[in-house]
Structure formats: C-alpha cells, structure tokens
Short mmCIF file of C-alpha atoms in Angstrom, two decimals:
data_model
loop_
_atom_site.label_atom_id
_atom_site.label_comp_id
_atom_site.label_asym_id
_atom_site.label_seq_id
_atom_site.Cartn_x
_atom_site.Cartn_y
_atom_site.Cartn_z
CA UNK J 1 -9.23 -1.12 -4.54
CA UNK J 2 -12.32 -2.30 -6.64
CA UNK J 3 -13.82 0.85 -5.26
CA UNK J 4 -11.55 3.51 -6.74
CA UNK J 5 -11.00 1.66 -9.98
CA UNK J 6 -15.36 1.81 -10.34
CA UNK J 7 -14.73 5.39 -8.65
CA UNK J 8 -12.04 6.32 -11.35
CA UNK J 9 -13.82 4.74 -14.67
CA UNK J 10 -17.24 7.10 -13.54
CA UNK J 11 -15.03 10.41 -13.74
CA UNK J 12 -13.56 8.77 -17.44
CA UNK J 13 -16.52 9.31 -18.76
CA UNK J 14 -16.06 12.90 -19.51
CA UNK J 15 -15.96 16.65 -17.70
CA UNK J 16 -17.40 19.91 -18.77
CA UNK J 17 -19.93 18.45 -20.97
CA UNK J 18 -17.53 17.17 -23.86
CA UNK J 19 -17.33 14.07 -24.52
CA UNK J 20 -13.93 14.19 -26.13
CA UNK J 21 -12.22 15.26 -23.48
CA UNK J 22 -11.04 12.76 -20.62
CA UNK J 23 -9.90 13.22 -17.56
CA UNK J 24 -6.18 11.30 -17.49
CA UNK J 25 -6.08 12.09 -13.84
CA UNK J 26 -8.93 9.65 -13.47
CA UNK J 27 -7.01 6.63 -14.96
CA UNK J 28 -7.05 3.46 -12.38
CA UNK J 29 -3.81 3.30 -9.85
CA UNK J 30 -3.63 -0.50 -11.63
CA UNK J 31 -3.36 1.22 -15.58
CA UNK J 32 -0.75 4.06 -13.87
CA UNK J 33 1.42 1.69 -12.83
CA UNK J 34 1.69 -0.53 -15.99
CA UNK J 35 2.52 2.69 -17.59
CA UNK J 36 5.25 4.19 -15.64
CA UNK J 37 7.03 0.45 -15.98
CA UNK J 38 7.41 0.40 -18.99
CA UNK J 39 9.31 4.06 -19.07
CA UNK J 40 12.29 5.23 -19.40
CA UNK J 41 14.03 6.87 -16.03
CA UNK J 42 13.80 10.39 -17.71
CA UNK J 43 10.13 9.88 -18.87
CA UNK J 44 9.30 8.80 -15.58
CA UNK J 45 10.15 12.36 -13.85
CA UNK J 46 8.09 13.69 -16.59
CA UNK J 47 5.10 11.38 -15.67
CA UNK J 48 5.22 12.02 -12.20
CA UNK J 49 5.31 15.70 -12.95
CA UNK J 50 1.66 15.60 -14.80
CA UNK J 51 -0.69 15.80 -11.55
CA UNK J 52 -0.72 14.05 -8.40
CA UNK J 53 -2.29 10.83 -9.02
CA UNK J 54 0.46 10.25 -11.72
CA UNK J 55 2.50 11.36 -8.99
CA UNK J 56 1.78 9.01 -6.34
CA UNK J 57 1.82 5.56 -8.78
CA UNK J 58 5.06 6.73 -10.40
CA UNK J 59 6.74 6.89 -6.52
CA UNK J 60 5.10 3.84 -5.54
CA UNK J 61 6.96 1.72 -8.00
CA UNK J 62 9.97 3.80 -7.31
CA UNK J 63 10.27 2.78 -3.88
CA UNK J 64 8.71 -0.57 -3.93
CA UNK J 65 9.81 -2.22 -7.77
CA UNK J 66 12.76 -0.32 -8.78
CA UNK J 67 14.54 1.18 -5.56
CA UNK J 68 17.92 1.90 -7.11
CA UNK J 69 16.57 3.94 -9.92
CA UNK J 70 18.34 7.31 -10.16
CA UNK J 71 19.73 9.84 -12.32
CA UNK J 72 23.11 11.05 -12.69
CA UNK J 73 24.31 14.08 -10.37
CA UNK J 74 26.92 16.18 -10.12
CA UNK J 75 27.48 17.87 -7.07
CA UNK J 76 29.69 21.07 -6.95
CA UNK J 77 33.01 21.42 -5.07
CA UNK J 78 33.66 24.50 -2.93
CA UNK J 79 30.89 25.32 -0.92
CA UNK J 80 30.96 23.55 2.28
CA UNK J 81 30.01 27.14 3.77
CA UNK J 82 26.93 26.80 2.90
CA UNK J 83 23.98 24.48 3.42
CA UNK J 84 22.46 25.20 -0.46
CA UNK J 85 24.53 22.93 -2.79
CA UNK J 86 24.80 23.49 -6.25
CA UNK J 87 23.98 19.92 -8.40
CA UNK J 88 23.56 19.51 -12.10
CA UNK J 89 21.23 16.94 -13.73
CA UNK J 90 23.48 15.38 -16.79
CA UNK J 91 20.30 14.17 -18.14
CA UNK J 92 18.39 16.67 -17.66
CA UNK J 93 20.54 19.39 -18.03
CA UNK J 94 19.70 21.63 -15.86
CA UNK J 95 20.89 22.96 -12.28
CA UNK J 96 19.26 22.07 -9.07
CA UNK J 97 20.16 23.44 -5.55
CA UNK J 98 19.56 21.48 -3.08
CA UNK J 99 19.09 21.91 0.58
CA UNK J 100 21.89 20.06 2.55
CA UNK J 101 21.11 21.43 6.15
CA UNK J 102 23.67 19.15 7.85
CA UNK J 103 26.52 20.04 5.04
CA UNK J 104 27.41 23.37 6.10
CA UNK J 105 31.29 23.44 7.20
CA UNK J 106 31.53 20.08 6.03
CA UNK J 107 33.61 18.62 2.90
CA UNK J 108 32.35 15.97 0.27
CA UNK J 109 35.20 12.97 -0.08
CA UNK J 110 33.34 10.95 -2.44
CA UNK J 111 29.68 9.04 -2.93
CA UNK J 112 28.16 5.56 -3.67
CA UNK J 113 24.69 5.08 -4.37
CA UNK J 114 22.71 8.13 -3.22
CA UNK J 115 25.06 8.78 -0.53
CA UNK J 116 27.76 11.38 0.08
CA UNK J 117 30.59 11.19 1.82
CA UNK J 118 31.12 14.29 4.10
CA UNK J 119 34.01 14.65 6.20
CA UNK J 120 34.46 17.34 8.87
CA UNK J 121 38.45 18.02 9.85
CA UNK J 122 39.76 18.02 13.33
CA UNK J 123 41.13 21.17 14.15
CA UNK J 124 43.39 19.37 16.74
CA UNK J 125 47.44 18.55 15.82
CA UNK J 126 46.18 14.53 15.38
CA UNK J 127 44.16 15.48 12.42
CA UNK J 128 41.45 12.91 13.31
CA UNK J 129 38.89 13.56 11.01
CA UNK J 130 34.89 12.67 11.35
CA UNK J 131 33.39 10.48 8.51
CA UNK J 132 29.70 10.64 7.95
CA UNK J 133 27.70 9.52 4.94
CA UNK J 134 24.57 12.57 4.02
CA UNK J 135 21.88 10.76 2.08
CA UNK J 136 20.73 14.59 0.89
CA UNK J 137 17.71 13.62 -0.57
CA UNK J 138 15.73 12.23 2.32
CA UNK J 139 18.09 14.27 5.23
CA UNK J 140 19.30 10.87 6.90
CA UNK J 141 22.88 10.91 8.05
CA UNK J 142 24.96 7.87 9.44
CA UNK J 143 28.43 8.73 11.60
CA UNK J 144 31.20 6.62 11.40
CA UNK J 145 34.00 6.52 13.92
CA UNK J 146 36.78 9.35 13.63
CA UNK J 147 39.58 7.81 11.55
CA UNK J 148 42.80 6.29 13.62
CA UNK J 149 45.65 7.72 11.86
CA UNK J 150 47.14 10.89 11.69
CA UNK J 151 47.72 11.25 8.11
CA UNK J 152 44.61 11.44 5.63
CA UNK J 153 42.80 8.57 3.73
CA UNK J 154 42.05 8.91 0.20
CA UNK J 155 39.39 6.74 0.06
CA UNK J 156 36.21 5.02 1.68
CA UNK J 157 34.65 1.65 0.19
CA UNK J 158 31.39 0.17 1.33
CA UNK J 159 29.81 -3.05 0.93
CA UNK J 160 26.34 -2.06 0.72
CA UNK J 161 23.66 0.60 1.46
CA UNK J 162 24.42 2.31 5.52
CA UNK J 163 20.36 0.98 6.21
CA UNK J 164 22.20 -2.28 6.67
CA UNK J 165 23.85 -3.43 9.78
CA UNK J 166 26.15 -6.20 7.31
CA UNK J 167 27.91 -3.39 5.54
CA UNK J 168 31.23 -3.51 5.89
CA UNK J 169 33.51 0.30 5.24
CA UNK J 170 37.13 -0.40 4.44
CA UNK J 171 39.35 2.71 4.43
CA UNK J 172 42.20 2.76 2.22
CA UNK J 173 45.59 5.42 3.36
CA UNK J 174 46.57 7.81 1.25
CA UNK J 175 50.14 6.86 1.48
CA UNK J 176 49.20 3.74 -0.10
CA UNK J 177 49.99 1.26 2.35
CA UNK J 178 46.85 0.73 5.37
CA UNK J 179 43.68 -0.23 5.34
CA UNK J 180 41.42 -0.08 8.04
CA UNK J 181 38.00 -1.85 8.36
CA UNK J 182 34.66 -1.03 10.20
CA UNK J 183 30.64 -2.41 10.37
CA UNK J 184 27.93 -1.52 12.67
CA UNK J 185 28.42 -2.80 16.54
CA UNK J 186 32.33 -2.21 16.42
CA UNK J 187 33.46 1.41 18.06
CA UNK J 188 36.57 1.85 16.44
CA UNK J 189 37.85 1.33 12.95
CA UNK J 190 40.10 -1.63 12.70
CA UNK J 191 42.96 -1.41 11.33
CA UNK J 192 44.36 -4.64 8.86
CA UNK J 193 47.45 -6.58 9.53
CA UNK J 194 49.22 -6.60 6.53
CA UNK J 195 50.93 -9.65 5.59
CA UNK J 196 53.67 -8.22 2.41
CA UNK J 197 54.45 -4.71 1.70
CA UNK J 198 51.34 -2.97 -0.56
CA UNK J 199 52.88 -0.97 -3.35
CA UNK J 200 50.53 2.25 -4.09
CA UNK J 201 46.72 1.55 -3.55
CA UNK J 202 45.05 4.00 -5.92
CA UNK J 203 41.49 2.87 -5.88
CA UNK J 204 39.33 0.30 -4.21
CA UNK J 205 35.69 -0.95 -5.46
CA UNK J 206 33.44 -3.38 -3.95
CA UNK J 207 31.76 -5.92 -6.07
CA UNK J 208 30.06 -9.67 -5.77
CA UNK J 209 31.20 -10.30 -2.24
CA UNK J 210 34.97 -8.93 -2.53
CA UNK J 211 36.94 -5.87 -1.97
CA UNK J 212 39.27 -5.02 -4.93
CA UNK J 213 42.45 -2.70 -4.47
CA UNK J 214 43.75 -1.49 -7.06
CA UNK J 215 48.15 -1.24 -6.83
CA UNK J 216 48.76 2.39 -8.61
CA UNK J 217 51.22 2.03 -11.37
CA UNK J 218 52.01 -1.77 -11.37
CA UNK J 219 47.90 -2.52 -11.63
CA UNK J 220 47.95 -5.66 -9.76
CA UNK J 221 44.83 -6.09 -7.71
CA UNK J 222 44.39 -7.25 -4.28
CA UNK J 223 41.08 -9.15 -3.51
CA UNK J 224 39.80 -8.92 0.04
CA UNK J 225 36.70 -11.04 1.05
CA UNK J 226 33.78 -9.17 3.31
CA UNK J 227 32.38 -11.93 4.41
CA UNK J 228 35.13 -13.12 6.49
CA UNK J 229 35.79 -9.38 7.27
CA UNK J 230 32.44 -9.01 8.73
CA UNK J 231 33.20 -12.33 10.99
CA UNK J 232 36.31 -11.07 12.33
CA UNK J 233 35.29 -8.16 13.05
CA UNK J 234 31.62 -9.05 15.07
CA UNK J 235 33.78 -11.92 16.78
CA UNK J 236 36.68 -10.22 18.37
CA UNK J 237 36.61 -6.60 16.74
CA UNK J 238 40.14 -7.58 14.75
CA UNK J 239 40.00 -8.05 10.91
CA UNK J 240 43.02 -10.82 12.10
CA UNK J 241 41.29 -13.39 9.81
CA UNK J 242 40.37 -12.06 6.84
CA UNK J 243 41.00 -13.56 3.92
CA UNK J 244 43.06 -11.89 1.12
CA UNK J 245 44.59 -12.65 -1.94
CA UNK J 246 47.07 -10.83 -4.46
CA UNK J 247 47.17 -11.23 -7.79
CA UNK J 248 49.89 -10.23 -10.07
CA UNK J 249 48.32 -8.90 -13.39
CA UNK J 250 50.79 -5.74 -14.53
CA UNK J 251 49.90 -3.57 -16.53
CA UNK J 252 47.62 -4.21 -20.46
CA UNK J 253 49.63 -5.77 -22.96
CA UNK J 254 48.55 -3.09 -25.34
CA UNK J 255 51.12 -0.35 -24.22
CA UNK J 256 49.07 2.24 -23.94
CA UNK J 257 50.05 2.82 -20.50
CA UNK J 258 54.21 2.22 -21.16
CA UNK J 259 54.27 5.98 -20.72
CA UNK J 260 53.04 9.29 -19.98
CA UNK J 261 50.99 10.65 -17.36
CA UNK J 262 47.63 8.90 -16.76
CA UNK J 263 45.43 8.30 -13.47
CA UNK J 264 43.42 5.74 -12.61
CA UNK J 265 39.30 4.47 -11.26
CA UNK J 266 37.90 1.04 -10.67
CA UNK J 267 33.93 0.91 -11.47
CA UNK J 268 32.12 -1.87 -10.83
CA UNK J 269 29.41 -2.76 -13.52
CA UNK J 270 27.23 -5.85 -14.00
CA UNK J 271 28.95 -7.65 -12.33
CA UNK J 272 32.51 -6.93 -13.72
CA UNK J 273 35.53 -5.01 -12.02
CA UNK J 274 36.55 -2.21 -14.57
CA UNK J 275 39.99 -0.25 -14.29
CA UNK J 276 39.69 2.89 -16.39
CA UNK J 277 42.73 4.63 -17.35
CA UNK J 278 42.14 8.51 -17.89
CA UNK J 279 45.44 9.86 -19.98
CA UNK J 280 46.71 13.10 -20.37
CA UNK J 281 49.21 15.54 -22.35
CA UNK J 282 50.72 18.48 -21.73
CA UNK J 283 54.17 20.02 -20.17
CA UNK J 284 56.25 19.50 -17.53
CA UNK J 285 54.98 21.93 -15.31
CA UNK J 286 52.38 20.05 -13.43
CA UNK J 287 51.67 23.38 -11.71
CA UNK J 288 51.33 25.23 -14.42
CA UNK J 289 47.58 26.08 -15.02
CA UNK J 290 46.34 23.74 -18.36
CA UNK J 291 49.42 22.13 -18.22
CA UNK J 292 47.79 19.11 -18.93
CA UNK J 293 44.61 17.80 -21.04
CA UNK J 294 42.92 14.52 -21.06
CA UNK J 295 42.67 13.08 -24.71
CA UNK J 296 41.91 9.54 -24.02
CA UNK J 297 40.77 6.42 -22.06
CA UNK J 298 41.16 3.03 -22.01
CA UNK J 299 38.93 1.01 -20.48
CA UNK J 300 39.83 -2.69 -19.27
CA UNK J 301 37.77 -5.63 -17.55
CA UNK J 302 39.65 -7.80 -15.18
CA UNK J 303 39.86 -11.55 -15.55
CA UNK J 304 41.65 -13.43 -12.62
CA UNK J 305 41.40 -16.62 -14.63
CA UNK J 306 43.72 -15.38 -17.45
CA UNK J 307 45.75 -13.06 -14.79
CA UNK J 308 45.21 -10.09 -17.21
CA UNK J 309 43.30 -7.08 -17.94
CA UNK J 310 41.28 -7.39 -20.85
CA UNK J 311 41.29 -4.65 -23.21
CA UNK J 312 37.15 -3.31 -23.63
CA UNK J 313 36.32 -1.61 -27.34
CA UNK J 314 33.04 -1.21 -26.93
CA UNK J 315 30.91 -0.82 -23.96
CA UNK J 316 27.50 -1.50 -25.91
CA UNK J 317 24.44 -0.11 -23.79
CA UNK J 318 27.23 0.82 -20.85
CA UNK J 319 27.97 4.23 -19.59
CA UNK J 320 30.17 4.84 -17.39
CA UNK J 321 30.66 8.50 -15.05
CA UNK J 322 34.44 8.70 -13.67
CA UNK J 323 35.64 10.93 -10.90
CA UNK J 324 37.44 11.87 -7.66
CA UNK J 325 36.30 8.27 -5.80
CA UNK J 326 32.62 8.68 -7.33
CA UNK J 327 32.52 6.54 -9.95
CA UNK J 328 30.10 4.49 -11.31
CA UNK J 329 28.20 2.79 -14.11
CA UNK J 330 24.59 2.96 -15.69
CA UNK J 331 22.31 1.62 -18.53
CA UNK J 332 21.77 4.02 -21.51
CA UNK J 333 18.94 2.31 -22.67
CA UNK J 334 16.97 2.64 -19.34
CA UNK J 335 17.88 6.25 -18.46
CA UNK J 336 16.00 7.05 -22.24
CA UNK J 337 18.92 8.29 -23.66
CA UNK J 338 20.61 5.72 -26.04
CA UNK J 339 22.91 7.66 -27.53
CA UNK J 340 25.16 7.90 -24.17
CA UNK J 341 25.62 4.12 -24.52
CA UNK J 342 29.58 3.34 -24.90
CA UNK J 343 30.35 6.89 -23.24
CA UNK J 344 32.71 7.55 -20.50
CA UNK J 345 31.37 11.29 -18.44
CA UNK J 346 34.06 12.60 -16.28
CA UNK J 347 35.39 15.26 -13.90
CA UNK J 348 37.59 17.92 -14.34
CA UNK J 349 40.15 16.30 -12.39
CA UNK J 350 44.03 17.11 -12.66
CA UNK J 351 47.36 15.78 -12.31
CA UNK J 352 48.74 17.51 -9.24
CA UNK J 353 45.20 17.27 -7.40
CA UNK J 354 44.62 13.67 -7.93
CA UNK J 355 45.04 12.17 -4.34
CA UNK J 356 44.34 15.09 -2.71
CA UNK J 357 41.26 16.84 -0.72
CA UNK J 358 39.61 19.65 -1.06
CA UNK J 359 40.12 20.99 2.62
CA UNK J 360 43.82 20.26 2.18
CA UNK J 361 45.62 23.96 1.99
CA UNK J 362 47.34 22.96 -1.45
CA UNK J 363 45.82 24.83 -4.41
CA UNK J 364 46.73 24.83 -8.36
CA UNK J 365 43.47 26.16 -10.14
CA UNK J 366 41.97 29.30 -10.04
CA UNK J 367 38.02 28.60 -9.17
CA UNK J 368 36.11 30.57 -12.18
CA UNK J 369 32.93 29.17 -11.54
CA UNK J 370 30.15 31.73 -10.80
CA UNK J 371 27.30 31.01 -8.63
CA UNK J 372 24.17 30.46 -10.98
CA UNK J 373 26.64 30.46 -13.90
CA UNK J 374 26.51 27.62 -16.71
CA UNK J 375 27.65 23.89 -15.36
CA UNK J 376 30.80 23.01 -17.58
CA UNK J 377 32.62 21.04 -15.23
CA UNK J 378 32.35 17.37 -16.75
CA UNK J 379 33.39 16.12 -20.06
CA UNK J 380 32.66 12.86 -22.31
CA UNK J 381 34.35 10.46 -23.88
CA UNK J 382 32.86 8.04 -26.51
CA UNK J 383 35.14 5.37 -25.94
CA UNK J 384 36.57 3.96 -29.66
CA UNK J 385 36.01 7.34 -31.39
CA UNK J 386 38.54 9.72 -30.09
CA UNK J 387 35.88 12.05 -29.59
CA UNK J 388 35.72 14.01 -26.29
CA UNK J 389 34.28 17.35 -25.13
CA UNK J 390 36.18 18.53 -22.20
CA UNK J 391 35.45 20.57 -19.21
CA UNK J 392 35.30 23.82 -20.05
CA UNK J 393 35.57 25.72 -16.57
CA UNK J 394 39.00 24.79 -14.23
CA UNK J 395 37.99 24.72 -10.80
CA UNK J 396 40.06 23.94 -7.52
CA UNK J 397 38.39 20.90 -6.85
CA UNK J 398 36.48 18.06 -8.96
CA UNK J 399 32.91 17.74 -8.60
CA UNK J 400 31.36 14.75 -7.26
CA UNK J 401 28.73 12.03 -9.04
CA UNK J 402 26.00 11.03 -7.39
CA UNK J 403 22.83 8.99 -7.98
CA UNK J 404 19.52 11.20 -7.49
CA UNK J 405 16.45 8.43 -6.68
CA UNK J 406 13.78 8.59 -8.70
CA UNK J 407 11.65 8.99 -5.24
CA UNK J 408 12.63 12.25 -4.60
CA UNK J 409 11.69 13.29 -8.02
CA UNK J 410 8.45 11.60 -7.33
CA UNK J 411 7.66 13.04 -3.78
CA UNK J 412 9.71 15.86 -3.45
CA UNK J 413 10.17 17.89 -6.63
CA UNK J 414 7.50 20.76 -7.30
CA UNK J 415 4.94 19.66 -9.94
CA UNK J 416 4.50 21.94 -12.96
#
C-alpha cells in the first residue's frame, strides 16, 4: 500500500509539462475513499463515473462500508416476453434497460431490497405456481418451493436478504385468510395453523424480529415472531409453535378513513411499522377507465403500547415509495436530494386491480405505454401539502420499486 501511495504522489506532480495541471486519477486509494464517504448516493455514481481508479475506491466502499446503498427503481410491467426490462432511475431520471436473461416468460409479484420477485404460472388445472427471487443486477437467482394451494397469494414477506440460510418467507393468501411459512433446509412451504378466523390480510411487512399483517378494512395488526418460526420449522418442519399475537387497533381516530374508497401498504422505516393509506375519488364505475384518482394519503405509525395508529404530519428527512407489494422507505438527505424529504412516490395502481396479478386474464386499462417512450408511470405526494403530481400514462399493470446497489453502478455501468 505504501508503494502505490509513493507511486501515486510521483505522477501528482504534473503531466505534459504544466505544472498546473494534475492528474486526479493519480490521487492515493486512502484520499479516494475519504472522498466518496462523505457523498451523497447520487454524487457517488457520478464519482465512480470519472475514470477507473475513482471507479474501483467508490465500489470498494460500496460493497464493503455501505452494502445496502441503492437508488430507487422502477421496473416496468408487461414485458415478461422479453429478457430486456425497461427500469427508470427516479433520481436520476432517466431510463435504463436492463438485461434480465432468466426473466423472459416470467412475471414480477413484488421486490425487497435488490430483489425481485418473479413468478412463473403452472399451466396445469392446480395452478401451482413457481416462486423465485432474480437479484438482476448481479444474475443470481434463488427458487423457492411451488406454492401449496390452488388459489393465488397476493403476497411474499421475507425476513432478510436470500444469501442467508435464517431467512424466513411467509406467504400471505389472497383470500385473506392463510399463511404459509418457509426457510432454507425445509422442502415444502408450511402452511400455519390458525388459531381465530383472520378477517382480510391486505399487507404484511417484516421489521425488528416480527412479522406484521395488516387486517384490510378493520386495520388491526397481527404480530408473528420469526424467531420461533424459524425453530419450528428446522425442528419438525411445522410452524405448530409459533408465536402470534393480535392486536385490536381499528381504524385512526381522525376519520379520514370513515369512508370512501382507499387501499392500503405497510413500510417499514427506521425501525417503525408504517400503514399508508392511498385515497381515491371518482364514480361508481370501478371499471370505467379514470374512474378513480388518488388525491391524498395519510400516513400513520403504529404504537402497540397505546393500541392505536398514530397519525404522522411530517415525515422530516423520510421518503417513502408505495406500490403493488414494493414498498419501501429511504433517506432524502443521503440520496443528495433534500427536497424529496416528507414525500410519498407511488404507482399507478387502481381500484379494481389492487389484489390482483398481472398474469391473471382480468384487464381494465388500456396499456399506452410505448417502448422507449417517456416514463410517467409514478406520481408524488408531499405529505401535509395537498400537492401531488399523478401518473400520467394508465397502464394494465403497476410498476414495481426496486433498490439498484450502488455496486452495480460502480462495476457495471459504462464509464463516460
């Protein structure tokens, strides 16, 4: 190392016989670093985009200091034909394609981290469908065991990244009423003995150690622990022993969700479990194309000690990117882009669609969107304000967030 720095300072000195000019691609690996730390995660993909050497420190950190660094995605709906997918940078602003080779004929169902969820239908009666999760940006692909009911799932929840062998997947039913749990060593999904009736399970999230269900319209929340989940399961392949508890919460006291039509996500950020309720207007005709128009959210934190949702005004440094079971949260400040603090970025995601899949045969939207055309398929919200843009272009099917690394930037995107 004391090599290259001495190595480094020598071509400093100057090039081309001026001694004003300095070569920056000299600087020492040990100055690079401090540098890229203290940027923001869009000035980073600029530094590693100056030359290689700025390259190689700015991926180092990446993988070794700040892993989970990544910008926000969206990946477009409608073209499991093809192994080219169509993603737009929000940050950015700007459209990438990326190469999914082992996407072709293959649906997305949702994302966590920088993985997607890909499902590939059965084209037998029993409509046992394969789960797999695509990490696109470095090709790795993990296969989960063909779900054990005939009817679909709406949603898959997973403790932690697929690299480890702790994780526990919990799928929730679309009907609202099973769950079914897997991890690593097990060769079936195992399906939960329900104790009491669920009412409607629209959303699940996983956060500090617990699963948390979310019970549609009445908002109570079911708490599941993983740790006793992952026991059961390793010890006898049953999730007979897991513990559980239901709380009763209802819905805010504010009444802004007496009435009306609204749907619903839970996001898990620092720490907290978030329910965010997306509202809409419009007419009757939920088939009727713009029928209805979100024009507001309401964001709540849960608090099991007061048995209530608590009403959040203000999200500070928070931003938050809703969708079709994709959501999550981010820092403003360290993406470089302040201004998105206390923002809420969603999908274009409907009424009569919420619930359903995208290789389900029931359709509502005409799909405008033109290959290589303009991305207008997400919104925002700045929560407080009233002010929202919304999507501009109606497709069949939402698009889906997703977290790009800042590695892949680093190692894999062309340098200018």
């Amino acid at each position: 190392m004391d090599m290259c720095i001495k190595l480094r300072e020598k071509r400093l000195k100057s090039f081309d016989g001026n001694e004003n000019e300095v070569d920056w691609t000299g600087l020492p690996d040990v100055l690079l670093m401090k540098i890229v730390e203290r940027l923001s995660l869009s000035d980073s993909v600029s530094f590693s985009n100056v030359c290689v050497s700025f390259r190689c420190a700015a991926a180092e950190l990446f993988s070794n200091k700040r892993p989970s660094s990544a910008l926000p995605w969206l990946v477009m709906s409608g073209e499991n034909h093809t192994k080219i997918r169509t993603c737009f940078s929000i940050l950015e602003r700007k459209v990438i394609y990326l190469e999914m080779p082992n996407s072709c004929g293959r649906y997305i169902w949702g994302s966590f981290e920088h993985w997607l969820v890909m499902v590939t239908p059965s084209n037998t009666g029993n409509k046992k469908h394969q789960i797999s999760l695509l990490n696109p940006f470095l090709g790795n692909e993990v296969t989960l065991p063909n779900t054990i009911r005939r009817f679909f799932y709406s949603q898959l929840v997973a403790s932690g990244s697929p690299y480890d062998p702790s994780t526990v997947y919990m799928l929730i039913g679309s009907m609202g009423t099973d769950l079914a749990f897997w991890t690593q060593g097990c060769k079936d999904w195992c399906q939960y003995e329900r104790r009491r009736a669920y009412a409607w399970i629209d959303e699940g999230v996983f956060c500090n150690g617990y699963f948390y269900i979310l019970e549609g319209r009445c908002c109570n929340i079911r708490q599941i622990e993983v740790k006793s989940a992952l026991c059961a399961l390793r010890r006898d392949g049953t999730a007979a022993d897991t513990r559980s508890k239901h709380y009763q919460l209802g819905k805010p006291d504010d009444g802004s969700l007496s009435g009306g039509y609204w749907i619903s996500y839970l996001v898990e950020s620092c720490g907290e479990v978030l329910f965010i309720a997306r509202l809409f207007n419009g007419v009757e005709d939920v088939y009727a194309e713009n029928s209805f128009t979100t024009y507001k959210f309401k964001v709540y934190r849960l608090d099991l000690c007061k048995l209530a949702w608590i009403s959040v005004d203000d999200l500070g440094d928070r931003v938050l990117f809703v969708g079709h079971k994709c959501s999550r949260s981010a820092s403003a400040k360290e993406m470089g882009s302040v201004e998105m603090g206390n923002c809420i970025f969603f999908t274009n995601e409907y009424i009569c669609l919420h619930g359903r899949h995208e290789w389900s045969d029931f359709t509502a939207h005409t799909d405008k969107r033109v290959k290589g055309s303009k991305i207008e398929e997400w919104g925002c919200y700045r929560l407080g304000s009233g002010n929202i843009s919304y999507p501009a272009i109606q497709t069949n099917w939402s698009s889906t967030w997703i977290s790009a690394p800042l590695s892949w930037y680093a190692l894999l995107c062309p340098t200018f």
